[in-house]
Coordinates of C-alpha atoms and ligand atoms in Angstrom, one line a residue:
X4 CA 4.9 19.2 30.6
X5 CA 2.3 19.4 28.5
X6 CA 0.7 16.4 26.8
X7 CA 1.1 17.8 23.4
X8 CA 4.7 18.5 23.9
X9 CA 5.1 14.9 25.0
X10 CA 3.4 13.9 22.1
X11 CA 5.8 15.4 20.1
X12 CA 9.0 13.7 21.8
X13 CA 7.2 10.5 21.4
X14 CA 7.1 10.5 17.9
X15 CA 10.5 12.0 17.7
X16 CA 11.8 9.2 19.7
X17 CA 9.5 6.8 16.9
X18 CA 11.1 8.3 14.2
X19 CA 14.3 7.7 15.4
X20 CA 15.3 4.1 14.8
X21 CA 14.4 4.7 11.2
X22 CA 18.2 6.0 10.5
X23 CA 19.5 4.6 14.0
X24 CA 18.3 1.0 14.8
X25 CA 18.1 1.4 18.6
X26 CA 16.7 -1.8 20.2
X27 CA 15.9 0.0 23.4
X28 CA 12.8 2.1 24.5
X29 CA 13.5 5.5 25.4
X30 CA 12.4 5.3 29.2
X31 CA 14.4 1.8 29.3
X32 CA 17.6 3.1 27.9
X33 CA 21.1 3.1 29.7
X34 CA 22.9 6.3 29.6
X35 CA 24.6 5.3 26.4
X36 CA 22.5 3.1 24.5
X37 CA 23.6 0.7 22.3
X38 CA 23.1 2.4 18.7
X39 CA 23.8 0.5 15.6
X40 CA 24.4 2.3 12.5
X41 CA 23.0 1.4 9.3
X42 CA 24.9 1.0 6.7
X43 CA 24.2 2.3 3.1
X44 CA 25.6 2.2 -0.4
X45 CA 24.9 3.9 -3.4
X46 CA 24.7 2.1 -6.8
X47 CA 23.2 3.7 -9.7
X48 CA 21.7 6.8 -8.3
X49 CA 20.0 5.2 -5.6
X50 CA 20.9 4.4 -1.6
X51 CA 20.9 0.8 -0.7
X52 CA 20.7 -0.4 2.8
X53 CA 22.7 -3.4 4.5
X54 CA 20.1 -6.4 4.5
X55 CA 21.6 -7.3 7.7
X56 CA 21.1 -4.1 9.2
X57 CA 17.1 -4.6 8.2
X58 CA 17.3 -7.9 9.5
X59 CA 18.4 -7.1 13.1
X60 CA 16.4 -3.8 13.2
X61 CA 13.1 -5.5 13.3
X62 CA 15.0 -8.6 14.7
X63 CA 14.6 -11.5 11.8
X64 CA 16.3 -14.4 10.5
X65 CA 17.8 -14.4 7.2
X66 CA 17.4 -17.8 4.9
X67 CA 19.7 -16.8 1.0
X68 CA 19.0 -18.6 -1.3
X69 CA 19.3 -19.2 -5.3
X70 CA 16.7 -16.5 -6.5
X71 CA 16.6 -14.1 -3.7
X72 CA 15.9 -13.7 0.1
X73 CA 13.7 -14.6 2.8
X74 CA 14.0 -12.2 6.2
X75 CA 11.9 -13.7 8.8
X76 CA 10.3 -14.2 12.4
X77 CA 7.0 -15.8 14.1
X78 CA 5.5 -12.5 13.5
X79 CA 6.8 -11.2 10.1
X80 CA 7.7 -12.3 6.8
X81 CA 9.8 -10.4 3.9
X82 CA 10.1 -12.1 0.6
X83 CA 12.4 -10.5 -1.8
X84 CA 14.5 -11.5 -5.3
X85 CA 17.5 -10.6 -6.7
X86 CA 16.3 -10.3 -10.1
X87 CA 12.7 -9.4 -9.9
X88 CA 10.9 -6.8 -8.3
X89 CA 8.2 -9.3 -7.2
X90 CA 8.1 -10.8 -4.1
X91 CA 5.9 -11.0 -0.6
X92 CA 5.3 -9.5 2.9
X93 CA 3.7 -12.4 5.3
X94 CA 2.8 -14.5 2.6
X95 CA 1.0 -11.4 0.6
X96 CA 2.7 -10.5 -3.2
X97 CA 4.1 -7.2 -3.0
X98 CA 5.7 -5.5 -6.4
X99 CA 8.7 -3.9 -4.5
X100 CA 10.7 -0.7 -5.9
X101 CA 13.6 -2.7 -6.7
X102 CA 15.0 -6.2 -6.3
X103 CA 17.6 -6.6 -3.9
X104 CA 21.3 -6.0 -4.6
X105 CA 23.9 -8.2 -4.2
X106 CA 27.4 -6.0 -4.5
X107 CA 30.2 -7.8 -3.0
X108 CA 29.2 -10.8 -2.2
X109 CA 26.4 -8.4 0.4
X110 CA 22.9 -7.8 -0.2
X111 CA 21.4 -4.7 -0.3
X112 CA 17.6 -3.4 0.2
X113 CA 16.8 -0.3 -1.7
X114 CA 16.1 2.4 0.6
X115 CA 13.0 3.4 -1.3
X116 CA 11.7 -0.1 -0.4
X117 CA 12.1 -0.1 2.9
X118 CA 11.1 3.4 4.2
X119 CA 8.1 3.4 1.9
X120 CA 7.0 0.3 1.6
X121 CA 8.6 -2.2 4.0
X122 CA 8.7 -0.3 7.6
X123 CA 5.1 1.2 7.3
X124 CA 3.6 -2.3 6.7
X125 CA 5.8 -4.4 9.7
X126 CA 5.1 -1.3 11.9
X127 CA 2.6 -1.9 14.5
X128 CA 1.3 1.4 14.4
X129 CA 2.8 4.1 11.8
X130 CA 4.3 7.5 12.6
X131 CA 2.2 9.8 10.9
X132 CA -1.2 9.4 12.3
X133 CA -4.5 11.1 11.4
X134 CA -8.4 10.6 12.6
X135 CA -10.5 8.4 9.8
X136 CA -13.6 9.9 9.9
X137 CA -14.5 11.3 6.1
X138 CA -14.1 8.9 3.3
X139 CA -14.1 10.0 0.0
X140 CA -15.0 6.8 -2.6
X141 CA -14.0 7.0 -6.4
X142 CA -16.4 5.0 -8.6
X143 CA -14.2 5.0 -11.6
X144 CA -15.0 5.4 -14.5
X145 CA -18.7 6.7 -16.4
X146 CA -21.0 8.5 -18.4
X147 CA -19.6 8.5 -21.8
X148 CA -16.1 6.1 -20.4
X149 CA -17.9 3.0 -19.9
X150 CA -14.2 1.3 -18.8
X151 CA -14.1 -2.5 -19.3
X152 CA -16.5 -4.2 -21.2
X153 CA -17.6 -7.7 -19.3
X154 CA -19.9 -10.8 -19.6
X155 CA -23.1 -9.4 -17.5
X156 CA -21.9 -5.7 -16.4
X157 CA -19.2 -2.8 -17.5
X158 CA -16.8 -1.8 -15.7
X159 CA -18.4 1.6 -15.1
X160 CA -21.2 -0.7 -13.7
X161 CA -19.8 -2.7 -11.3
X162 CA -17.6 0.3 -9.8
X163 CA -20.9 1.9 -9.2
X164 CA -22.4 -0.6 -7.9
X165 CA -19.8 -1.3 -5.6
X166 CA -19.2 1.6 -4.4
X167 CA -22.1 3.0 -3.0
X168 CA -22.6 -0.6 -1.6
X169 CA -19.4 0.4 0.4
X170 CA -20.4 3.5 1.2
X171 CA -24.1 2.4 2.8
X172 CA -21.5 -0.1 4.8
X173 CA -19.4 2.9 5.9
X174 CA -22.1 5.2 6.7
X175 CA -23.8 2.7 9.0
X176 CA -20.4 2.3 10.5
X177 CA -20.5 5.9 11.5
X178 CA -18.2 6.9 8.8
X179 CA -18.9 10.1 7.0
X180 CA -18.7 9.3 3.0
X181 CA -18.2 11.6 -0.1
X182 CA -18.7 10.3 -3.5
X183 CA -16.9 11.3 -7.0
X184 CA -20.3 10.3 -8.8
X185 CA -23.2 9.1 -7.5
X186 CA -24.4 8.2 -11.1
X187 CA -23.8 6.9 -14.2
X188 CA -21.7 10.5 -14.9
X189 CA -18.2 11.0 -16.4
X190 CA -16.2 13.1 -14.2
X191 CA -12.8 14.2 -15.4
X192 CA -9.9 12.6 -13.6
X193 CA -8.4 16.2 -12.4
X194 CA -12.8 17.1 -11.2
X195 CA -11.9 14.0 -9.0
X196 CA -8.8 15.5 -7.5
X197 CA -10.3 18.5 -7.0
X198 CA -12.8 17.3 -5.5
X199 CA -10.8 15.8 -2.8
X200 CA -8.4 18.9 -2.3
X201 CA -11.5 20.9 -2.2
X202 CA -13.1 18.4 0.3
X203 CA -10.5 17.2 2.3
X204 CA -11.3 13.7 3.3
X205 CA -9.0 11.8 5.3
X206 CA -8.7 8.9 3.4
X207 CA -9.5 8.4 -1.1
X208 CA -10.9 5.2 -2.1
X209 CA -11.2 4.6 -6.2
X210 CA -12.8 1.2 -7.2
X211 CA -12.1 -0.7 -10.6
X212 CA -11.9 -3.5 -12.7
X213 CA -9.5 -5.0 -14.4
X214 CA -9.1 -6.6 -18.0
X215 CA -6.4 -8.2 -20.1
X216 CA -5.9 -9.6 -23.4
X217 CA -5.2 -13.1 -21.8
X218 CA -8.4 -14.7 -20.6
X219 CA -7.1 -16.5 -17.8
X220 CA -5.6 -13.8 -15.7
X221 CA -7.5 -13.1 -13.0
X222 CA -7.2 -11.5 -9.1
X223 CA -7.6 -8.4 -7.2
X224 CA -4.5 -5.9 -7.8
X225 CA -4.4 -3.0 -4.9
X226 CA -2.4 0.1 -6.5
X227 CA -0.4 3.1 -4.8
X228 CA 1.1 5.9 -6.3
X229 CA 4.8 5.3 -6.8
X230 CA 7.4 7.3 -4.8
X231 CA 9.9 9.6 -6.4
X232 CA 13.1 9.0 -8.1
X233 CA 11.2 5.4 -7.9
X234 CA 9.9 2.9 -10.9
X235 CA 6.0 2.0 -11.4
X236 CA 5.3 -1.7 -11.3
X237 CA 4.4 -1.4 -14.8
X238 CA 7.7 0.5 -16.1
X239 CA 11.5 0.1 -15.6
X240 CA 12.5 3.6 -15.5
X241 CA 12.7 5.6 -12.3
X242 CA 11.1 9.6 -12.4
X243 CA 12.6 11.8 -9.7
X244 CA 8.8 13.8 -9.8
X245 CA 6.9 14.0 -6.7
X246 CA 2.9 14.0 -6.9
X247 CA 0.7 15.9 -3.9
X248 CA -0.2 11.9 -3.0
X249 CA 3.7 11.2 -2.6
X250 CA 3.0 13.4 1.1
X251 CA 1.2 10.1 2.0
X252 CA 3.7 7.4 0.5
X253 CA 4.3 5.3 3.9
X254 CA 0.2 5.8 4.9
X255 CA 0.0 4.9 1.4
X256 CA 2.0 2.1 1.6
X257 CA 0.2 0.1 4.8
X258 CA -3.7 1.4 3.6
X259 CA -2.8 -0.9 0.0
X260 CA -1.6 -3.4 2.4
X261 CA -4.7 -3.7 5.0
X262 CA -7.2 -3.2 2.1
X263 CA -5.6 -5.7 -0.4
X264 CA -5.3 -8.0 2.3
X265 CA -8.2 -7.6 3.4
X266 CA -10.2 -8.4 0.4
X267 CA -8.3 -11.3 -0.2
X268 CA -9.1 -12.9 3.0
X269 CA -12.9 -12.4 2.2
X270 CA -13.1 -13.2 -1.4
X271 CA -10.6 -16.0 -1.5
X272 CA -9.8 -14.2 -4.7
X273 CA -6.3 -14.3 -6.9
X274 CA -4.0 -12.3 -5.2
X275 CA -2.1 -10.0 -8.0
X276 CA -0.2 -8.0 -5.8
X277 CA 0.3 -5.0 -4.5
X278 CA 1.6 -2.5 -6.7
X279 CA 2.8 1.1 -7.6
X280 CA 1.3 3.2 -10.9
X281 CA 1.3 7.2 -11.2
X282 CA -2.6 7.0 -11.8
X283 CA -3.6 10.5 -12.5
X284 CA -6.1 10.1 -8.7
X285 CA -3.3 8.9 -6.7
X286 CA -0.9 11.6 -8.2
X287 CA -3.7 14.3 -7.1
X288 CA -5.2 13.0 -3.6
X289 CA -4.6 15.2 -0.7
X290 CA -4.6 12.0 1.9
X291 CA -3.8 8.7 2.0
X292 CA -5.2 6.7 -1.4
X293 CA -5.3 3.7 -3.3
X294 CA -6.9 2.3 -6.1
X295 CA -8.5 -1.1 -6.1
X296 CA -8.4 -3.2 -9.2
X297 CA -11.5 -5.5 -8.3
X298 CA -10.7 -8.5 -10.8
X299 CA -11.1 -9.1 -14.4
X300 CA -13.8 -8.7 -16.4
X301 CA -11.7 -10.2 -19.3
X302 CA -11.7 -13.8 -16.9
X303 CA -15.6 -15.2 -17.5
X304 CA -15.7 -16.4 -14.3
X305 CA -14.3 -13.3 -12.2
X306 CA -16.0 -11.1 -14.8
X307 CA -19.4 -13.2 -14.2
X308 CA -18.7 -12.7 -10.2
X309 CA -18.0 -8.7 -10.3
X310 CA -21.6 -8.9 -11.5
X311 CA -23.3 -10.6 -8.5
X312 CA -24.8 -9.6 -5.4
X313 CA -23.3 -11.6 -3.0
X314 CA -19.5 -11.5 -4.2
X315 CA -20.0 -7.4 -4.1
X316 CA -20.7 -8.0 -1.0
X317 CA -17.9 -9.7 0.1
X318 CA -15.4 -7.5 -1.5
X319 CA -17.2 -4.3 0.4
X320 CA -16.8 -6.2 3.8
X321 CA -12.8 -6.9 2.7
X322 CA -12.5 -3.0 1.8
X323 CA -14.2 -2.4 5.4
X324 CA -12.1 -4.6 7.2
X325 CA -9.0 -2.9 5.6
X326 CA -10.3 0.5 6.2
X327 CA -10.8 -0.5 9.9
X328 CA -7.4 -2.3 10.3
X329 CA -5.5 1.0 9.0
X330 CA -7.4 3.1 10.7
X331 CA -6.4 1.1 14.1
X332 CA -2.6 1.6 12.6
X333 CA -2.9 5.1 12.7
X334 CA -5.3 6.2 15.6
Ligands
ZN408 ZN1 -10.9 1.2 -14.7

């Protein structure tokens, strides 16, 4: 048999316990393994799954309480409410699809959530793999769109900045590196998606900074391109449309995770979350992408911070060790 073939039955086999939560390996397995079905409803238009059903597939403990649900084990950790769409994964905020649903007296995960966000993040490794090799970075913003304005730099600025500081860090890695602008140039958001159908790179990297009306908000934000028939973070209502960068959703789904995290754990930054918007270069990226909100500019302190050296520094290293943690995920 050829390795490619067995290649193929591997995954097939990985796939698997995605619809039927088998507990066994493949080579293990007794002539009739022990297949539990999991069980689904449908409530307004969408497909729910049985919480318990989540639970024992990846083998957690379940704690309900007041506000919501906590699904967890030594290893893993799922946060979710009933009400909000906020909640965690191993102590990380994550802005989930949809709460969970509690229809008679059972609670429900929204299947959305867990195939596209939940699964590809507990996965050890993750189904659809692909070399990391070519990196294409996104300095948003420029030219005549200077972005954000802050207390030392714009936005347009520090994404610059920042950016080709990452991509000096990725080149020296061995990584080869293609840039949207190298300059302080303005090109058009659908240029930039060209660009990286044109190119092909096997991951999309856009940098930014944030800003808001209240002062005191600060933190790093990590943004994905929502799935269809799926609700934006930033919106209520769902849109069946599916996007070129909805091919990528679960890759999508663990690179926001590894880089978000990632930054967090080397800036010691505010942790905003992880969350879902139909940003015009996520719609149109041809591989796996997300969008890194790099904290306020609107927050004097964060905004003075963006500005510096030695915290630019800190966040390239977090984007590095994210880059290099998914691409271990998916080798
Ligand atoms: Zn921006």
């Amino acid at each position: 048999m050829k390795p490619y073939f067995l290649l193929i039955l591997l995954i097939l086999f990985a796939v698997q316990p995605v619809v039927t939560a088998q507990n066994t390996t493949p080579a293990a397995a007794p002539a009739k393994p022990k297949v539990h079905p999991v069980r689904f409803v449908y409530y307004a238009g969408m497909r729910y799954i049985l919480l318990p059903d989540i639970a024992r597939y990846y083998r957690l403990s379940v704690r309900y309480h007041k506000t919501g649900v906590i699904l967890y084990s030594k290893m893993r950790r799922l946060e979710m409410s009933y009400k909000k769409r906020e909640g965690a994964i191993n102590g990380f905020r994550v802005y989930f699809l949809a709460p969970v649903l509690y229809l008679d007296k059972r609670a429900y995960i929204s299947e959305n959530d867990f195939l596209k966000v939940i699964d590809p993040i507990f996965r050890a490794r993750l189904q659809k793999k692909h070399p990391v090799r070519t990196i294409m970075i996104d300095p948003g913003h420029g030219g005549s769109d200077p972005g954000a304005p802050g207390p030392i730099l714009r936005e347009k600025q520090i994404n610059l900045l920042v950016a080709l500081k990452l991509k000096r860090a990725l080149e020296h890695l061995g990584f080869k590196v293609i840039m949207t602008r190298e300059r302080d140039i303005f090109p058009s958001l659908s240029a930039r998606s060209a660009l990286c159908a044109q190119r092909k790179p096997d991951l999309f990297i856009s940098i930014h900074c944030n800003s808001a009306g209240n002062k005191r908000v600060n933190g790093v934000e990590t943004f994905l391109v929502t799935p269809p028939r799926a609700a934006s973070t930033a919106d209520k209502t769902p849109r069946v449309t599916s996007y070129p960068g909805n091919l990528s959703d679960r890759n999508n789904a663990r690179l926001a995770y590894e880089i978000q995290t990632g930054i967090l754990k080397f800036t010691n930054a505010g942790d905003r979350g992880i969350r879902h918007a139909r940003f015009a270069v996520l719609r149109g990226a041809t591989c796996p992408a997300v969008l890194i909100e790099c904290g306020f500019l609107s927050n004097l302190e964060e905004g003075r911070k963006l500005a510096m050296n030695e915290y630019q520094n800190r966040l390239v290293a977090g984007i590095i060790s994210g880059i290099a943690r998914y691409a271990y995920a998916v080798r």
